[in-house]
PDB file of C-alpha atoms in Angstrom:
ATOM      1  CA  MET A1321      12.204 -22.858  -2.379  1.00  0.00           C
ATOM      2  CA  SER A1322      12.460 -20.641  -6.037  1.00  0.00           C
ATOM      3  CA  LYS A1323      13.995 -17.038  -6.966  1.00  0.00           C
ATOM      4  CA  ASN A1324      10.379 -16.509  -8.396  1.00  0.00           C
ATOM      5  CA  LEU A1325       8.739 -16.854  -5.110  1.00  0.00           C
ATOM      6  CA  LYS A1326      11.190 -15.185  -3.022  1.00  0.00           C
ATOM      7  CA  LEU A1327      10.695 -11.940  -5.394  1.00  0.00           C
ATOM      8  CA  LEU A1328       6.569 -11.784  -4.911  1.00  0.00           C
ATOM      9  CA  LEU A1329       7.258 -12.774  -0.533  1.00  0.00           C
ATOM     10  CA  LEU A1330       9.753  -9.635  -1.098  1.00  0.00           C
ATOM     11  CA  VAL A1331       7.375  -7.226  -2.873  1.00  0.00           C
ATOM     12  CA  ASP A1332       4.396  -8.159  -0.671  1.00  0.00           C
ATOM     13  CA  PHE A1333       6.291  -7.063   1.938  1.00  0.00           C
ATOM     14  CA  LEU A1334       7.783  -4.102   0.228  1.00  0.00           C
ATOM     15  CA  LEU A1335       4.116  -2.709  -0.853  1.00  0.00           C
ATOM     16  CA  ARG A1336       2.637  -3.448   2.717  1.00  0.00           C
ATOM     17  CA  VAL A1337       5.251  -1.583   4.150  1.00  0.00           C
ATOM     18  CA  ILE A1338       5.043   1.175   1.890  1.00  0.00           C
ATOM     19  CA  GLY A1339       0.723   1.126   2.348  1.00  0.00           C
ATOM     20  CA  ILE A1340       1.261   0.909   6.323  1.00  0.00           C
ATOM     21  CA  SER A1341       3.778   3.837   5.930  1.00  0.00           C
ATOM     22  CA  CYS A1342       1.782   6.351   4.841  1.00  0.00           C
ATOM     23  CA  PHE A1343      -0.900   5.856   6.936  1.00  0.00           C
ATOM     24  CA  THR A1344       1.530   6.786   9.461  1.00  0.00           C
ATOM     25  CA  LEU A1345       2.144   9.702   8.068  1.00  0.00           C
ATOM     26  CA  PHE A1346      -0.953  11.070   7.668  1.00  0.00           C
ATOM     27  CA  ILE A1347      -2.659  10.641  10.360  1.00  0.00           C
ATOM     28  CA  ALA A1348       0.797  12.233  12.024  1.00  0.00           C
ATOM     29  CA  ALA A1349       0.500  15.148   8.776  1.00  0.00           C
ATOM     30  CA  ILE A1350      -2.840  16.188   9.843  1.00  0.00           C
ATOM     31  CA  TYR A1351      -2.522  15.741  13.331  1.00  0.00           C
ATOM     32  CA  ASN A1352       0.832  17.762  13.282  1.00  0.00           C
ATOM     33  CA  ILE A1353      -0.933  20.345  10.698  1.00  0.00           C
ATOM     34  CA  THR A1354      -4.409  20.299  12.875  1.00  0.00           C
ATOM     35  CA  GLY A1355      -4.322  19.484  16.051  1.00  0.00           C
ATOM     36  CA  LYS A1356      -7.472  17.964  16.773  1.00  0.00           C
ATOM     37  CA  SER A1357      -7.842  13.769  17.093  1.00  0.00           C
ATOM     38  CA  SER A1358     -10.805  14.089  15.317  1.00  0.00           C
ATOM     39  CA  ASP A1359      -9.384  14.540  11.680  1.00  0.00           C
ATOM     40  CA  ILE A1360      -7.576  11.912  12.107  1.00  0.00           C
ATOM     41  CA  GLY A1361     -11.026   9.785  11.439  1.00  0.00           C
ATOM     42  CA  PHE A1362     -10.635  11.870   7.688  1.00  0.00           C
ATOM     43  CA  ILE A1363      -8.148  10.334   7.407  1.00  0.00           C
ATOM     44  CA  SER A1364      -9.341   7.189   7.820  1.00  0.00           C
ATOM     45  CA  VAL A1365     -11.879   7.642   5.898  1.00  0.00           C
ATOM     46  CA  ALA A1366     -10.482   8.992   2.325  1.00  0.00           C
ATOM     47  CA  THR A1367      -7.734   5.862   3.427  1.00  0.00           C
ATOM     48  CA  VAL A1368     -10.582   3.647   3.257  1.00  0.00           C
ATOM     49  CA  GLY A1369     -12.958   4.202   1.228  1.00  0.00           C
ATOM     50  CA  PRO A1370     -11.167   4.635  -1.764  1.00  0.00           C
ATOM     51  CA  SER A1371      -9.735   1.777  -1.881  1.00  0.00           C
ATOM     52  CA  LEU A1372     -13.023  -0.352  -1.668  1.00  0.00           C
ATOM     53  CA  LEU A1373     -14.790   1.395  -3.932  1.00  0.00           C
ATOM     54  CA  VAL A1374     -11.634   0.111  -6.067  1.00  0.00           C
ATOM     55  CA  THR A1375     -12.235  -3.354  -4.693  1.00  0.00           C
ATOM     56  CA  LEU A1376     -16.009  -3.909  -6.314  1.00  0.00           C
ATOM     57  CA  PHE A1377     -13.543  -3.329  -9.912  1.00  0.00           C
ATOM     58  CA  ALA A1378     -10.550  -4.997  -8.999  1.00  0.00           C
ATOM     59  CA  GLY A1379     -11.185  -8.289 -10.165  1.00  0.00           C
ATOM     60  CA  ASN A1380     -12.331  -6.878 -14.487  1.00  0.00           C
ATOM     61  CA  TYR A1381      -9.690  -4.593 -14.160  1.00  0.00           C
ATOM     62  CA  MET A1382      -7.060  -7.007 -13.574  1.00  0.00           C
ATOM     63  CA  ALA A1383      -7.941  -9.399 -16.264  1.00  0.00           C
ATOM     64  CA  ARG A1384      -7.802  -6.530 -18.782  1.00  0.00           C
ATOM     65  CA  LEU A1385      -3.969  -6.021 -18.499  1.00  0.00           C
ATOM     66  CA  SER A1386      -1.104  -7.374 -16.951  1.00  0.00           C
ATOM     67  CA  SER A1387      -0.324  -7.646 -13.081  1.00  0.00           C
ATOM     68  CA  LEU A1388       3.524  -7.099 -13.649  1.00  0.00           C
ATOM     69  CA  GLY A1389       2.403  -3.311 -15.471  1.00  0.00           C
ATOM     70  CA  THR A1390      -0.466  -2.678 -13.298  1.00  0.00           C
ATOM     71  CA  LEU A1391       1.718  -3.428  -9.971  1.00  0.00           C
ATOM     72  CA  ARG A1392       5.223  -1.236 -11.644  1.00  0.00           C
ATOM     73  CA  LEU A1393       3.380   2.302 -12.512  1.00  0.00           C
ATOM     74  CA  ALA A1394       1.183   2.053  -9.364  1.00  0.00           C
ATOM     75  CA  THR A1395       4.363   0.991  -7.521  1.00  0.00           C
ATOM     76  CA  ILE A1396       5.933   3.861  -9.218  1.00  0.00           C
ATOM     77  CA  PHE A1397       3.273   5.626  -8.598  1.00  0.00           C
ATOM     78  CA  ARG A1398       2.254   5.485  -4.995  1.00  0.00           C
ATOM     79  CA  VAL A1399       5.919   6.386  -3.786  1.00  0.00           C
ATOM     80  CA  GLY A1400       6.174   8.808  -5.693  1.00  0.00           C
ATOM     81  CA  LEU A1401       2.613  10.652  -4.023  1.00  0.00           C
ATOM     82  CA  PHE A1402       3.766   9.636  -0.462  1.00  0.00           C
ATOM     83  CA  ALA A1403       7.733  11.783  -1.285  1.00  0.00           C
ATOM     84  CA  VAL A1404       4.835  14.476  -2.839  1.00  0.00           C
ATOM     85  CA  ALA A1405       3.046  14.126   0.850  1.00  0.00           C
ATOM     86  CA  ALA A1406       5.811  13.531   3.150  1.00  0.00           C
ATOM     87  CA  ILE A1407       7.526  17.337   1.217  1.00  0.00           C
ATOM     88  CA  PHE A1408       5.030  19.265  -0.052  1.00  0.00           C
ATOM     89  CA  ALA A1409       1.258  18.430   0.950  1.00  0.00           C
ATOM     90  CA  GLU A1410       0.000  21.840   3.304  1.00  0.00           C
ATOM     91  CA  GLY A1411      -3.668  21.914   4.871  1.00  0.00           C
ATOM     92  CA  PRO A1412      -5.445  19.634   5.399  1.00  0.00           C
ATOM     93  CA  LEU A1413      -7.186  19.427   1.938  1.00  0.00           C
ATOM     94  CA  GLY A1414      -4.026  18.573   0.462  1.00  0.00           C
ATOM     95  CA  LEU A1415      -3.590  15.876   2.859  1.00  0.00           C
ATOM     96  CA  LEU A1416      -7.150  14.113   2.708  1.00  0.00           C
ATOM     97  CA  ILE A1417      -6.127  14.063  -1.361  1.00  0.00           C
ATOM     98  CA  ALA A1418      -3.114  12.344  -1.480  1.00  0.00           C
ATOM     99  CA  ALA A1419      -4.038  10.566   1.150  1.00  0.00           C
ATOM    100  CA  ALA A1420      -7.481   9.286  -0.741  1.00  0.00           C
ATOM    101  CA  VAL A1421      -4.858   8.952  -4.057  1.00  0.00           C
ATOM    102  CA  GLN A1422      -2.246   7.134  -1.631  1.00  0.00           C
ATOM    103  CA  SER A1423      -5.618   4.308  -1.025  1.00  0.00           C
ATOM    104  CA  LEU A1424      -6.365   3.582  -4.756  1.00  0.00           C
ATOM    105  CA  THR A1425      -3.217   3.096  -6.220  1.00  0.00           C
ATOM    106  CA  HIS A1426      -2.544   0.233  -2.517  1.00  0.00           C
ATOM    107  CA  GLN A1427      -5.478  -1.228  -2.913  1.00  0.00           C
ATOM    108  CA  ILE A1428      -4.675  -1.137  -7.009  1.00  0.00           C
ATOM    109  CA  SER A1429      -1.259  -2.741  -6.030  1.00  0.00           C
ATOM    110  CA  ILE A1430      -2.356  -5.304  -3.738  1.00  0.00           C
ATOM    111  CA  SER A1431      -5.045  -6.078  -6.210  1.00  0.00           C
ATOM    112  CA  ALA A1432      -2.233  -6.429  -9.484  1.00  0.00           C
ATOM    113  CA  LYS A1433      -0.201  -8.319  -6.896  1.00  0.00           C
ATOM    114  CA  MET A1434      -2.788 -10.849  -5.983  1.00  0.00           C
ATOM    115  CA  ALA A1435      -3.187 -11.456  -9.218  1.00  0.00           C
ATOM    116  CA  LEU A1436       1.108 -12.208 -10.206  1.00  0.00           C
ATOM    117  CA  ASP A1437       0.861 -14.900  -6.692  1.00  0.00           C
ATOM    118  CA  ALA A1438      -2.086 -16.352  -8.616  1.00  0.00           C
ATOM    119  CA  GLU A1439      -0.515 -16.590 -12.077  1.00  0.00           C
ATOM    120  CA  GLY A1440       2.796 -17.222 -10.069  1.00  0.00           C
ATOM    121  CA  ILE A1441       1.933 -19.991  -7.654  1.00  0.00           C
ATOM    122  CA  SER A1442       1.522 -24.046  -8.250  1.00  0.00           C
ATOM    123  CA  ALA A1443      -0.786 -25.141  -6.429  1.00  0.00           C
ATOM    124  CA  ASP A1444       1.535 -27.843  -4.207  1.00  0.00           C
ATOM    125  CA  ILE A1445       2.874 -24.750  -2.818  1.00  0.00           C
ATOM    126  CA  ARG A1446       0.388 -22.112  -2.474  1.00  0.00           C
ATOM    127  CA  ARG A1447      -0.425 -23.075   1.073  1.00  0.00           C
ATOM    128  CA  ALA A1448       2.931 -22.532   2.253  1.00  0.00           C
ATOM    129  CA  TYR A1449       3.388 -19.579  -0.214  1.00  0.00           C
ATOM    130  CA  ILE A1450       0.638 -17.663   1.636  1.00  0.00           C
ATOM    131  CA  SER A1451       1.900 -18.730   5.100  1.00  0.00           C
ATOM    132  CA  LYS A1452       4.820 -16.756   4.663  1.00  0.00           C
ATOM    133  CA  LYS A1453       3.041 -14.150   3.050  1.00  0.00           C
ATOM    134  CA  MET A1454       1.408 -13.711   6.064  1.00  0.00           C
ATOM    135  CA  ALA A1455       4.250 -14.447   8.581  1.00  0.00           C
ATOM    136  CA  LEU A1456       5.989 -11.433   6.350  1.00  0.00           C
ATOM    137  CA  ALA A1457       2.482  -9.052   6.658  1.00  0.00           C
ATOM    138  CA  SER A1458       2.769 -10.105  11.056  1.00  0.00           C
ATOM    139  CA  VAL A1459       6.661  -8.397  10.160  1.00  0.00           C
ATOM    140  CA  ALA A1460       5.115  -5.291   8.289  1.00  0.00           C
ATOM    141  CA  ILE A1461       2.678  -4.326  10.342  1.00  0.00           C
ATOM    142  CA  VAL A1462       5.131  -4.010  13.127  1.00  0.00           C
ATOM    143  CA  VAL A1463       8.215  -2.548  10.832  1.00  0.00           C
ATOM    144  CA  ALA A1464       6.150   0.008   9.241  1.00  0.00           C
ATOM    145  CA  PRO A1465       5.030   2.684  12.050  1.00  0.00           C
ATOM    146  CA  PRO A1466       8.563   3.786  13.513  1.00  0.00           C
ATOM    147  CA  LEU A1467       9.070   4.251   9.311  1.00  0.00           C
ATOM    148  CA  GLY A1468       6.368   6.675   8.775  1.00  0.00           C
ATOM    149  CA  GLY A1469       6.985   7.930  12.208  1.00  0.00           C
ATOM    150  CA  ILE A1470      11.181   8.658  11.337  1.00  0.00           C
ATOM    151  CA  LEU A1471       9.582  10.556   7.829  1.00  0.00           C
ATOM    152  CA  VAL A1472       7.358  12.231   9.678  1.00  0.00           C
ATOM    153  CA  ALA A1473       9.965  13.428  11.520  1.00  0.00           C
ATOM    154  CA  ASN A1474      12.841  13.998   9.675  1.00  0.00           C
ATOM    155  CA  PHE A1475      10.465  15.883   6.902  1.00  0.00           C
TER     156      PHE A1475
END
């Protein structure tokens, strides 16, 4: 497998770890602030709702802009928001807003990554690439929640 494909796999893995870690962070933070498990539902809606809206427009958006530039910008914004939310977000409303914005940038990142994959992966290696990508996605599901929990516990 070429160096570029390995880099694409790494980027995909990191995007997924960041997304799942953020989700874990927001769930734990809302529960720590309010003490109500019902508020976890509000965080879930704030996380999933905006990403569903982005998917309606992602194709047109990606066709007009550089997928690599969009991916870089959205990822930088996500990591910055993750740090701000972990350190400064106080109160349920601040967390709901941070979760919604993080969800938007996550979906933009995923859409840009998919466009980048389509640009860089030829048909003859696509099946092997997708297989490795899904295996790494499964690893991210296992690794990311504890990472989010560590961040919550230490901030």
